[in-house]
Structures are given as structure tokens and as C-alpha cells.
Short mmCIF file of C-alpha atoms and ligand atoms in Angstrom, two decimals:
data_model
loop_
_atom_site.label_atom_id
_atom_site.label_comp_id
_atom_site.label_asym_id
_atom_site.label_seq_id
_atom_site.Cartn_x
_atom_site.Cartn_y
_atom_site.Cartn_z
CA MET A 966 -45.57 -26.48 0.63
CA THR A 967 -45.63 -25.81 -3.14
CA PHE A 968 -44.57 -22.26 -2.42
CA LEU A 969 -41.58 -23.44 -0.41
CA LEU A 970 -40.56 -25.83 -3.16
CA LEU A 971 -40.77 -23.07 -5.73
CA ARG A 972 -38.64 -20.84 -3.54
CA LYS A 973 -36.06 -23.57 -3.25
CA GLN A 974 -35.89 -24.08 -7.01
CA LYS A 975 -35.67 -20.37 -7.49
CA SER A 976 -32.77 -19.91 -5.08
CA ALA A 977 -30.89 -22.73 -6.80
CA ARG A 978 -31.35 -20.94 -10.11
CA VAL A 979 -30.25 -17.63 -8.58
CA ALA A 980 -27.13 -19.30 -7.22
CA LEU A 981 -26.37 -20.59 -10.72
CA VAL A 982 -26.69 -17.22 -12.46
CA MET A 983 -24.82 -15.48 -9.65
CA ARG A 984 -21.81 -17.61 -10.42
CA HIS A 985 -21.76 -16.34 -14.00
CA CYS A 986 -21.98 -12.69 -12.97
CA THR A 987 -18.57 -10.99 -12.84
CA PRO A 988 -18.46 -7.94 -10.55
CA ARG A 989 -18.87 -4.89 -12.78
CA ALA A 990 -15.87 -3.20 -11.21
CA ARG A 991 -13.00 -5.08 -9.62
CA VAL A 992 -9.32 -5.08 -8.77
CA GLU A 993 -7.26 -7.85 -10.34
CA VAL A 994 -4.03 -8.68 -8.55
CA ASP A 995 -1.07 -10.61 -9.91
CA LEU A 996 0.46 -12.14 -6.78
CA ASP A 997 3.46 -13.56 -8.62
CA ALA A 998 4.35 -10.04 -9.74
CA ILE A 999 4.48 -8.97 -6.08
CA ALA A 1000 6.81 -11.86 -5.23
CA HIS A 1001 8.94 -10.94 -8.25
CA ASN A 1002 9.11 -7.31 -7.10
CA LEU A 1003 10.27 -8.36 -3.64
CA ASN A 1004 13.18 -10.03 -5.37
CA VAL A 1005 13.87 -6.89 -7.40
CA ALA A 1006 14.16 -5.10 -4.04
CA ARG A 1007 16.56 -7.80 -2.87
CA GLN A 1008 18.75 -7.28 -5.93
CA ALA A 1009 18.70 -3.52 -5.47
CA ALA A 1010 19.80 -3.89 -1.84
CA PRO A 1011 22.05 -6.97 -1.71
CA ASN A 1012 22.61 -8.72 1.63
CA THR A 1013 19.64 -6.90 3.08
CA GLN A 1014 16.70 -8.57 4.76
CA MET A 1015 13.23 -7.43 3.83
CA MET A 1016 10.28 -6.15 5.81
CA ALA A 1017 7.43 -6.41 3.28
CA VAL A 1018 5.15 -3.43 3.89
CA VAL A 1019 1.51 -4.56 3.65
CA LYS A 1020 -0.23 -1.72 5.49
CA ALA A 1021 -3.43 -0.19 4.07
CA ASP A 1022 -4.70 -3.54 2.77
CA ALA A 1023 -1.38 -4.10 1.00
CA TYR A 1024 -1.71 -0.75 -0.78
CA GLY A 1025 -5.18 -1.73 -1.95
CA HIS A 1026 -4.13 -5.14 -3.31
CA GLY A 1027 -5.73 -7.17 -0.49
CA MET A 1028 -3.64 -7.87 2.60
CA GLU A 1029 -4.47 -11.51 3.27
CA ALA A 1030 -3.70 -12.72 -0.27
CA VAL A 1031 -0.46 -10.73 -0.39
CA VAL A 1032 0.67 -11.99 3.02
CA ARG A 1033 -0.08 -15.58 2.02
CA ARG A 1034 1.86 -15.23 -1.22
CA LEU A 1035 4.87 -13.45 0.28
CA GLU A 1036 5.20 -15.70 3.31
CA GLY A 1037 7.08 -18.24 1.21
CA GLU A 1038 9.56 -15.56 0.12
CA GLN A 1039 10.57 -15.23 3.76
CA PRO A 1040 10.48 -11.58 4.61
CA VAL A 1041 11.58 -10.88 8.20
CA TYR A 1042 8.46 -8.87 9.02
CA PHE A 1043 5.23 -7.62 7.50
CA GLY A 1044 5.06 -3.85 8.00
CA VAL A 1045 1.67 -2.56 9.21
CA ALA A 1046 0.25 0.72 10.44
CA ASN A 1047 -1.83 -0.29 13.43
CA VAL A 1048 -3.07 -3.03 15.71
CA ALA A 1049 -6.08 -3.93 13.55
CA GLU A 1050 -3.74 -4.58 10.61
CA ALA A 1051 -1.33 -6.55 12.79
CA ARG A 1052 -4.24 -8.76 13.87
CA ARG A 1053 -5.13 -9.40 10.23
CA VAL A 1054 -1.56 -10.48 9.44
CA THR A 1055 -1.54 -12.75 12.47
CA ALA A 1056 -4.92 -14.23 11.55
CA VAL A 1057 -3.52 -15.46 8.23
CA GLY A 1058 -1.59 -17.91 10.36
CA CYS A 1059 1.87 -17.41 8.92
CA ARG A 1060 5.15 -17.45 10.77
CA THR A 1061 6.34 -13.97 9.76
CA ARG A 1062 5.38 -11.44 12.40
CA PRO A 1063 3.81 -8.03 11.81
CA PHE A 1064 5.83 -4.94 12.64
CA LEU A 1065 4.10 -1.73 13.70
CA LEU A 1066 5.76 1.05 11.72
CA GLY A 1067 4.81 4.03 13.89
CA PRO A 1068 4.33 5.00 17.53
CA SER A 1069 1.68 3.13 19.51
CA THR A 1070 -1.08 4.52 21.70
CA PRO A 1071 -0.95 3.64 25.41
CA GLU A 1072 -3.93 1.33 25.20
CA GLU A 1073 -2.51 -0.63 22.25
CA ARG A 1074 0.70 -1.57 24.04
CA GLU A 1075 -0.36 -4.57 26.12
CA GLU A 1076 -1.70 -6.35 23.04
CA ILE A 1077 1.46 -5.52 21.08
CA ALA A 1078 3.66 -6.82 23.87
CA TYR A 1079 1.68 -10.01 24.52
CA SER A 1080 1.33 -10.78 20.80
CA GLY A 1081 5.05 -10.58 20.18
CA TRP A 1082 4.67 -8.11 17.34
CA GLY A 1083 7.62 -5.97 16.26
CA PHE A 1084 7.37 -2.36 17.38
CA THR A 1085 9.30 0.88 17.68
CA ILE A 1086 9.82 3.23 20.59
CA SER A 1087 9.85 6.96 19.95
CA SER A 1088 9.86 8.40 23.46
CA MET A 1089 10.89 7.64 27.04
CA GLU A 1090 7.21 7.46 27.95
CA GLU A 1091 6.61 4.72 25.36
CA ALA A 1092 9.76 2.84 26.37
CA GLU A 1093 9.00 2.95 30.08
CA HIS A 1094 5.43 1.80 29.54
CA PHE A 1095 6.51 -1.19 27.42
CA SER A 1096 9.16 -2.03 30.01
CA ARG A 1097 6.54 -1.98 32.81
CA ILE A 1098 4.20 -4.24 30.81
CA ALA A 1099 7.02 -6.71 30.17
CA ALA A 1100 8.22 -6.63 33.78
CA ALA A 1101 4.71 -7.37 35.02
CA ALA A 1102 4.61 -10.39 32.73
CA GLY A 1103 8.06 -11.46 33.88
CA SER A 1104 9.62 -11.12 30.44
CA VAL A 1105 11.97 -8.86 28.48
CA LEU A 1106 10.65 -7.19 25.33
CA PRO A 1107 12.75 -6.60 22.23
CA ALA A 1108 12.14 -3.16 20.68
CA HIS A 1109 13.36 -1.10 17.75
CA LEU A 1110 14.63 2.35 18.62
CA ALA A 1111 13.16 4.90 16.21
CA LEU A 1112 15.31 7.90 15.34
CA ASP A 1113 14.03 11.16 13.91
CA THR A 1114 16.75 11.99 11.41
CA GLY A 1115 14.54 14.39 9.47
CA MET A 1116 11.05 13.00 8.99
CA GLY A 1117 9.58 14.90 11.95
CA ARG A 1118 6.99 12.18 12.58
CA GLU A 1119 8.42 9.71 15.07
CA GLY A 1120 11.56 8.78 16.92
CA PHE A 1121 14.17 10.16 19.29
CA LEU A 1122 16.12 13.17 18.07
CA PRO A 1123 19.78 12.31 17.47
CA ASN A 1124 20.83 15.20 19.72
CA ASP A 1125 18.88 13.73 22.63
CA LEU A 1126 20.47 10.29 22.31
CA GLY A 1127 23.35 11.16 24.66
CA GLU A 1128 20.83 11.57 27.45
CA SER A 1129 18.19 8.98 26.41
CA LEU A 1130 20.41 6.09 25.40
CA PRO A 1131 21.89 5.30 28.84
CA ARG A 1132 18.39 5.36 30.32
CA LEU A 1133 17.03 3.11 27.57
CA LEU A 1134 19.89 0.67 28.00
CA HIS A 1135 19.17 0.37 31.70
CA MET A 1136 15.48 -0.35 31.43
CA PRO A 1137 14.87 -3.60 33.26
CA ALA A 1138 12.47 -5.28 30.84
CA LEU A 1139 13.22 -3.65 27.49
CA ARG A 1140 15.98 -4.73 25.13
CA ILE A 1141 16.90 -2.58 22.11
CA GLU A 1142 17.42 -5.03 19.26
CA GLY A 1143 16.93 -2.70 16.31
CA VAL A 1144 17.38 0.87 15.11
CA MET A 1145 15.25 2.48 12.42
CA SER A 1146 14.52 5.82 10.83
CA HIS A 1147 12.55 7.11 7.84
CA MET A 1148 13.42 9.42 4.93
CA PRO A 1149 11.11 12.27 3.86
CA VAL A 1150 12.76 13.18 0.53
CA ALA A 1151 14.53 10.03 -0.68
CA ASP A 1152 12.80 10.49 -4.04
CA GLU A 1153 13.59 14.18 -4.52
CA ASP A 1154 16.43 15.73 -2.50
CA GLU A 1155 19.77 14.00 -2.77
CA ASN A 1156 21.71 16.46 -0.60
CA PHE A 1157 19.37 16.17 2.32
CA SER A 1158 19.07 12.40 1.94
CA ARG A 1159 22.85 11.92 1.94
CA HIS A 1160 23.12 14.10 5.02
CA GLN A 1161 20.37 12.08 6.68
CA ILE A 1162 22.11 8.79 5.90
CA ALA A 1163 25.31 10.18 7.45
CA VAL A 1164 23.47 11.17 10.65
CA PHE A 1165 21.84 7.73 10.79
CA GLU A 1166 25.20 6.01 10.32
CA GLU A 1167 26.70 8.04 13.16
CA CYS A 1168 23.82 7.16 15.51
CA VAL A 1169 23.97 3.45 14.64
CA HIS A 1170 27.72 3.50 15.20
CA GLU A 1171 27.27 5.08 18.65
CA ILE A 1172 24.49 2.68 19.70
CA SER A 1173 26.50 -0.32 18.44
CA ARG A 1174 29.27 0.53 20.87
CA HIS A 1175 26.92 -0.51 23.66
CA ILE A 1176 24.72 -3.26 22.25
CA HIS A 1177 24.51 -5.75 19.42
CA LEU A 1178 21.88 -4.68 16.88
CA LEU A 1179 19.94 -7.39 15.13
CA HIS A 1180 18.08 -5.11 12.74
CA VAL A 1181 19.12 -1.75 11.30
CA HIS A 1182 16.74 -0.21 8.76
CA LEU A 1183 16.21 3.12 7.07
CA ALA A 1184 15.21 2.63 3.44
CA ALA A 1185 11.70 2.48 1.98
CA SER A 1186 11.24 1.94 -1.78
CA ALA A 1187 12.84 5.15 -3.06
CA ALA A 1188 15.97 4.76 -0.93
CA ILE A 1189 16.26 1.06 -1.78
CA MET A 1190 16.40 2.06 -5.43
CA ARG A 1191 18.68 5.06 -4.97
CA TYR A 1192 21.01 4.78 -2.00
CA ARG A 1193 23.39 2.42 -0.23
CA ILE A 1194 23.06 2.55 3.53
CA PRO A 1195 26.23 0.95 4.92
CA SER A 1196 25.00 0.00 8.39
CA ALA A 1197 21.55 -1.24 7.31
CA ASN A 1198 20.78 -4.95 7.16
CA MET A 1199 17.04 -4.59 6.57
CA ALA A 1200 14.84 -2.48 4.25
CA ARG A 1201 11.12 -1.70 4.13
CA PRO A 1202 9.80 -1.81 0.56
CA GLY A 1203 6.17 -0.80 0.11
CA LEU A 1204 5.24 0.81 -3.20
CA MET A 1205 7.88 -1.05 -5.21
CA LEU A 1206 6.47 -4.39 -4.05
CA TYR A 1207 3.37 -3.52 -5.98
CA GLY A 1208 5.40 -2.80 -9.09
CA ILE A 1209 5.37 0.99 -9.04
CA SER A 1210 8.61 2.91 -8.91
CA PRO A 1211 8.76 6.08 -6.83
CA VAL A 1212 11.82 7.19 -8.81
CA ALA A 1213 12.22 7.35 -12.58
CA ASP A 1214 15.99 7.15 -12.93
CA SER A 1215 16.76 3.77 -11.47
CA ALA A 1216 17.97 0.48 -12.90
CA SER A 1217 15.40 -1.45 -10.87
CA ALA A 1218 12.46 0.63 -12.12
CA ASP A 1219 12.32 -1.22 -15.44
CA GLN A 1220 12.34 -4.60 -13.74
CA LEU A 1221 9.28 -3.94 -11.60
CA ARG A 1222 6.02 -5.56 -12.69
CA PRO A 1223 2.82 -3.64 -11.81
CA ALA A 1224 0.63 -6.08 -9.92
CA LEU A 1225 -2.74 -4.39 -10.13
CA ARG A 1226 -5.37 -3.91 -12.81
CA LEU A 1227 -8.44 -1.83 -12.13
CA VAL A 1228 -11.24 -3.04 -14.35
CA ALA A 1229 -14.84 -1.90 -14.84
CA THR A 1230 -17.63 -2.65 -17.31
CA VAL A 1231 -19.52 -0.67 -19.93
CA THR A 1232 -23.17 -0.56 -18.87
CA LEU A 1233 -24.61 1.55 -21.71
CA VAL A 1234 -23.60 2.93 -25.11
CA ARG A 1235 -25.46 5.70 -26.94
CA THR A 1236 -24.87 8.62 -29.26
CA LEU A 1237 -25.51 11.99 -27.64
CA PRO A 1238 -26.38 14.87 -29.95
CA ALA A 1239 -24.23 18.00 -30.21
CA GLY A 1240 -24.78 20.49 -27.40
CA HIS A 1241 -25.66 17.84 -24.79
CA GLY A 1242 -24.24 18.21 -21.28
CA VAL A 1243 -22.41 15.32 -19.60
CA SER A 1244 -22.65 14.62 -15.86
CA TYR A 1245 -23.20 16.83 -12.79
CA GLY A 1246 -22.40 20.48 -13.15
CA ARG A 1247 -22.53 20.17 -16.95
CA THR A 1248 -18.80 20.91 -17.03
CA PHE A 1249 -18.58 19.22 -20.42
CA THR A 1250 -20.89 19.73 -23.40
CA THR A 1251 -20.64 17.78 -26.65
CA THR A 1252 -19.69 19.87 -29.69
CA ALA A 1253 -20.70 17.16 -32.18
CA PRO A 1254 -22.77 13.96 -32.02
CA THR A 1255 -20.70 11.79 -29.68
CA ARG A 1256 -20.68 8.06 -29.06
CA MET A 1257 -20.73 7.85 -25.27
CA ALA A 1258 -20.24 4.90 -22.94
CA THR A 1259 -21.45 4.81 -19.35
CA ILE A 1260 -19.11 2.76 -17.15
CA GLY A 1261 -19.95 1.19 -13.79
CA ILE A 1262 -17.35 2.68 -11.48
CA GLY A 1263 -17.21 5.94 -9.54
CA TYR A 1264 -15.76 7.80 -6.62
CA ALA A 1265 -17.39 5.42 -4.13
CA ASP A 1266 -15.00 2.80 -5.52
CA GLY A 1267 -11.98 5.07 -5.15
CA TRP A 1268 -12.03 6.39 -8.71
CA ARG A 1269 -11.64 9.90 -7.36
CA ARG A 1270 -14.00 12.72 -8.18
CA HIS A 1271 -10.79 14.72 -8.34
CA PHE A 1272 -9.92 12.87 -11.62
CA SER A 1273 -12.68 14.85 -13.35
CA GLY A 1274 -11.67 17.19 -16.17
CA ARG A 1275 -7.97 16.27 -16.08
CA GLY A 1276 -7.67 14.48 -19.36
CA VAL A 1277 -7.80 11.04 -17.73
CA ARG A 1278 -8.42 8.22 -20.20
CA VAL A 1279 -9.55 4.60 -19.91
CA SER A 1280 -8.84 1.69 -22.22
CA ILE A 1281 -11.64 -0.14 -24.05
CA ARG A 1282 -10.80 -2.85 -26.59
CA GLY A 1283 -7.26 -1.54 -26.50
CA VAL A 1284 -8.26 2.03 -27.40
CA LEU A 1285 -7.68 4.93 -24.99
CA CYS A 1286 -10.94 6.86 -24.52
CA PRO A 1287 -11.24 10.22 -22.74
CA VAL A 1288 -13.40 10.34 -19.61
CA LEU A 1289 -15.79 13.29 -19.94
CA GLY A 1290 -17.57 15.35 -17.32
CA ARG A 1291 -17.49 14.78 -13.60
CA VAL A 1292 -16.92 11.43 -11.95
CA THR A 1293 -20.15 10.47 -10.17
CA MET A 1294 -20.51 8.19 -7.17
CA ASP A 1295 -21.03 4.99 -9.15
CA GLN A 1296 -20.58 5.82 -12.83
CA ILE A 1297 -18.36 7.65 -15.30
CA MET A 1298 -18.84 8.53 -18.96
CA ALA A 1299 -16.26 8.11 -21.71
CA ASP A 1300 -16.13 9.19 -25.35
CA VAL A 1301 -15.95 5.95 -27.34
CA SER A 1302 -16.15 7.51 -30.80
CA GLY A 1303 -12.82 5.82 -31.55
CA VAL A 1304 -14.17 2.31 -30.80
CA PRO A 1305 -17.26 1.78 -32.98
CA GLU A 1306 -17.74 -1.87 -31.93
CA VAL A 1307 -17.97 -1.08 -28.20
CA MET A 1308 -21.06 -2.42 -26.40
CA ALA A 1309 -22.57 -2.93 -22.97
CA GLY A 1310 -20.65 -5.63 -21.09
CA ASP A 1311 -17.27 -4.65 -22.54
CA GLU A 1312 -14.35 -4.60 -20.14
CA VAL A 1313 -12.79 -1.22 -19.37
CA GLU A 1314 -9.27 -0.96 -18.02
CA LEU A 1315 -8.67 2.05 -15.76
CA ILE A 1316 -5.30 1.10 -14.25
CA GLY A 1317 -3.08 -1.51 -15.88
CA PRO A 1318 -0.23 -2.08 -18.31
CA SER A 1319 -1.32 0.70 -20.67
CA LEU A 1320 -2.52 3.02 -17.89
CA ARG A 1321 0.10 3.31 -15.18
CA VAL A 1322 -0.93 4.53 -11.77
CA ASP A 1323 2.04 6.88 -11.49
CA GLN A 1324 0.97 8.62 -14.71
CA LEU A 1325 -2.58 8.87 -13.43
CA ALA A 1326 -1.22 10.31 -10.18
CA GLN A 1327 0.70 12.94 -12.09
CA GLN A 1328 -2.38 13.92 -14.14
CA ALA A 1329 -4.49 14.12 -11.01
CA ASP A 1330 -1.87 16.04 -9.03
CA THR A 1331 -1.43 13.38 -6.38
CA ILE A 1332 0.82 10.34 -5.73
CA SER A 1333 0.53 6.63 -6.57
CA TRP A 1334 0.25 5.68 -2.86
CA ASP A 1335 -2.83 7.91 -2.52
CA ILE A 1336 -4.64 6.38 -5.52
CA LEU A 1337 -3.83 2.75 -4.68
CA THR A 1338 -4.76 2.97 -1.02
CA GLY A 1339 -7.94 4.84 -1.95
CA LEU A 1340 -9.33 1.91 -3.98
CA GLY A 1341 -12.39 1.11 -1.94
CA PRO A 1342 -13.86 -1.97 -0.27
CA ARG A 1343 -16.67 -2.07 -2.84
CA LEU A 1344 -14.18 -3.41 -5.38
CA PRO A 1345 -13.69 -7.16 -5.00
CA ARG A 1346 -10.04 -8.22 -5.19
CA VAL A 1347 -9.56 -11.05 -7.66
CA THR A 1348 -6.15 -12.63 -7.30
CA HIS A 1349 -4.04 -14.65 -9.76
CA PRO A 1350 -3.08 -17.24 -8.92
CA ALA A 1351 -6.12 -17.76 -6.70
CA SER A 1352 -5.16 -17.54 -3.03
C1 LIG B 2115 4.82 3.12 4.56
C2 LIG B 2115 6.19 3.01 5.07
C3 LIG B 2115 7.18 2.35 4.31
C4 LIG B 2115 6.96 1.92 2.86
O1 LIG B 2115 7.15 3.05 2.04
P1 LIG B 2115 7.18 2.98 0.44
O2 LIG B 2115 7.59 4.35 0.03
O3 LIG B 2115 5.79 2.67 -0.01
O4 LIG B 2115 8.15 1.94 0.05
C5 LIG B 2115 8.40 2.15 4.90
N1 LIG B 2115 8.66 2.60 6.15
C6 LIG B 2115 7.75 3.26 6.89
C7 LIG B 2115 8.11 3.73 8.25
C8 LIG B 2115 6.49 3.50 6.36
O5 LIG B 2115 5.60 4.17 7.09
#
């Protein structure tokens, strides 16, 4: 009896202290910035509807919160990669439907059809299967025809359209209501991209001779910021929604507001003597007595081991401090000689206003998409405003 009472008091006290304990590493997300960035995309592509791409947990920002915030901005669709993500969008309970960006597997198709999610068809096999599912349910399914104008990943080849299109148009329970394609080098090869846009325009023109198209879409972020696509009435911004520009030379780039801060906490500060190794492999050795902070984040959080030894820095009390030695699973070490007042409990910024993810990507020889979507589930997402 007494024991039980004690336990009860204890758990109340634990609950109290738990509330005061901020996660030592977390992702902070500015939802208003994401809404703002959607409107930057709208200005960059006037008179164009938006499919807000929220795949991969909204590029690491937290899908549910992003979907809830963007719903009010009235995108036409939420772009997702697979059925599990489409379910998550649906579960939020908003009116905007998910759209599956790539081809579907045979066993996913019934759920896609019955749920009324947007989807593409990339082959006759896929089209015929969807048509059979719809016919069995006594309905007609709207689909977006995917074209492979150069990506080599999905879609009908433009040269095959002459043969495929009549067959697609005569499918009993499938109705083509959209045409889409995707650009592989919108951020780097203007000649190819212009050629690709021309091929897309020609295909859309041909298809439009037979049917009315509700949605025509080609551009992801880079193309939204760089190209006009005359026939398109929808675009699919992903990266730019999160405030990162895939292209440097664009008027919209300066208007984007990065939405994510990656924050961790100093757990220990000490001075290591000269000649002391730092981290696994002893790839770094101090050359002088060095004030060193241990920070509670590592590759298990998505702070890649690959960032080791590449001159990556983190910000503590507004000072950029070099990360030294290898990234370990849960901890990294930084030289804080430049910040004498640093102590355990201090906040460390790893991605944020002074540490842009695209710069980090360049240092680490990868791309912003890779770093953002790699931020792991161990990092709680803290949103502003709360969602
Ligand atoms: C992921 C994806 C997008 C979004 O791309 P960003 O470059 O992040 O804007 C758009 N369309 C398709 C088909 C995609 O797979």
C-alpha cells in the first residue's frame, strides 16, 4: 500500500521533470515559412495550380504538420511516393487528395483506385489493370498519363504514343484527365531541358486533339524557378517549399525562407591536451590544448558519418565551430576554443539561417534532398506555430 503510494508520487514527479526536458537533438520547423514558399512558387509560375510535394515525411519536416498547414493554401494535390504515404495524407482528414508520383505495383492498385487517390500510368499493363479494377466496381477512373521525355524512370515514350494513345483512349473504365513528365537536368542543362519542354509541348498538343486535359504538369522546383512551360497548368514544387533553392541564379531564390533548423545540445565541455586523438579511427589529433565540446547528435539521427573530416562547422552562441574527428552514432565533437563561455546544455545549431543545407550538401558532396530526407525518426519535429 505505502509502496504503491510512493510509486504514484514518484511517477507524478517524473511527469513534471519530463515536461521540462527538451529533447537533446531535434528538428524545428517553421510552418509559416513553408506556406510562404508555396506562394513564392505561385509567383514564379503564375496561373499555375500547385501539387505540394510532401513525400519522404515532407522532406524530413514532418508530413502531418506540413499537410495540415498547407491544406488552407489549397494545393490541388499532395505529392507522395507510395501507398503508405498516401494513407498518412488521407488520415490527416483534409480535403486535398494525395497523388502518387511514380508507377504503382500491381497489388497497390485496388487501394489506389478505391481511395480516389491521384495516380499516373506508365504502361499498357498498368492502364489495363486500373481499367479492369474500375470496370469491376462499375466506375470510371481518372488517370494521369506519364510521359518519359528524358528522365528514363517512368512513363510512355513519346515515340510510342501513336500506337498507345488510341488504345488508352478506348479503355472502357479509364479516363485520361492529366499528362505529366519529369525533368532530369532542369537545374544544370538548359539545352536538354528546352528540348525536353518542346517534346512535352508537342505530346500535350497531340493528346489535346482527342481529349480535354484537366491537369498538365512537368515542372518540379528547379523548372518552376527557371522555365516557362506553355501548356502546363500545374507544377510540383518539393524542395523549394522547404525554402531551399535548387538553382542559384533565380529571382525567387532570395525570397525563399528555409523552414528547418536542426538543433542539438552540448553535453560536455573539456580541454584536451595537445596530441590527444578525437573519435574513432583517431583521424584527428589535437596539436595544442583544445577546448572541446561533445554534442548529442550523430549518424543515427541523420547527421551523416560522411560529414566527417570535411570542414563542416556548427554554430554555438553564434560562433561557427569546426566539427573534429569522425561522426559517431550518437555524438560529435567540436572545437569550441572560440567560445570560452560555452557549457553543457548550450544549444548547437547544425542546420539553420547561418548554416544552409545546400552549403552543407556541397561540402559533403551530396544534395540538399539527401540530407533533409535522411534526418531520422529519432529527432522529434517541433513545429511553429504548434500544429
Ligand atoms: C520528388 C518529385 C518532385 C519534387 O521535386 P523537387 O525537385 O524537390 O521540387 C516533383 N515531381 C516528381 C515526379 C517527383 O518525384
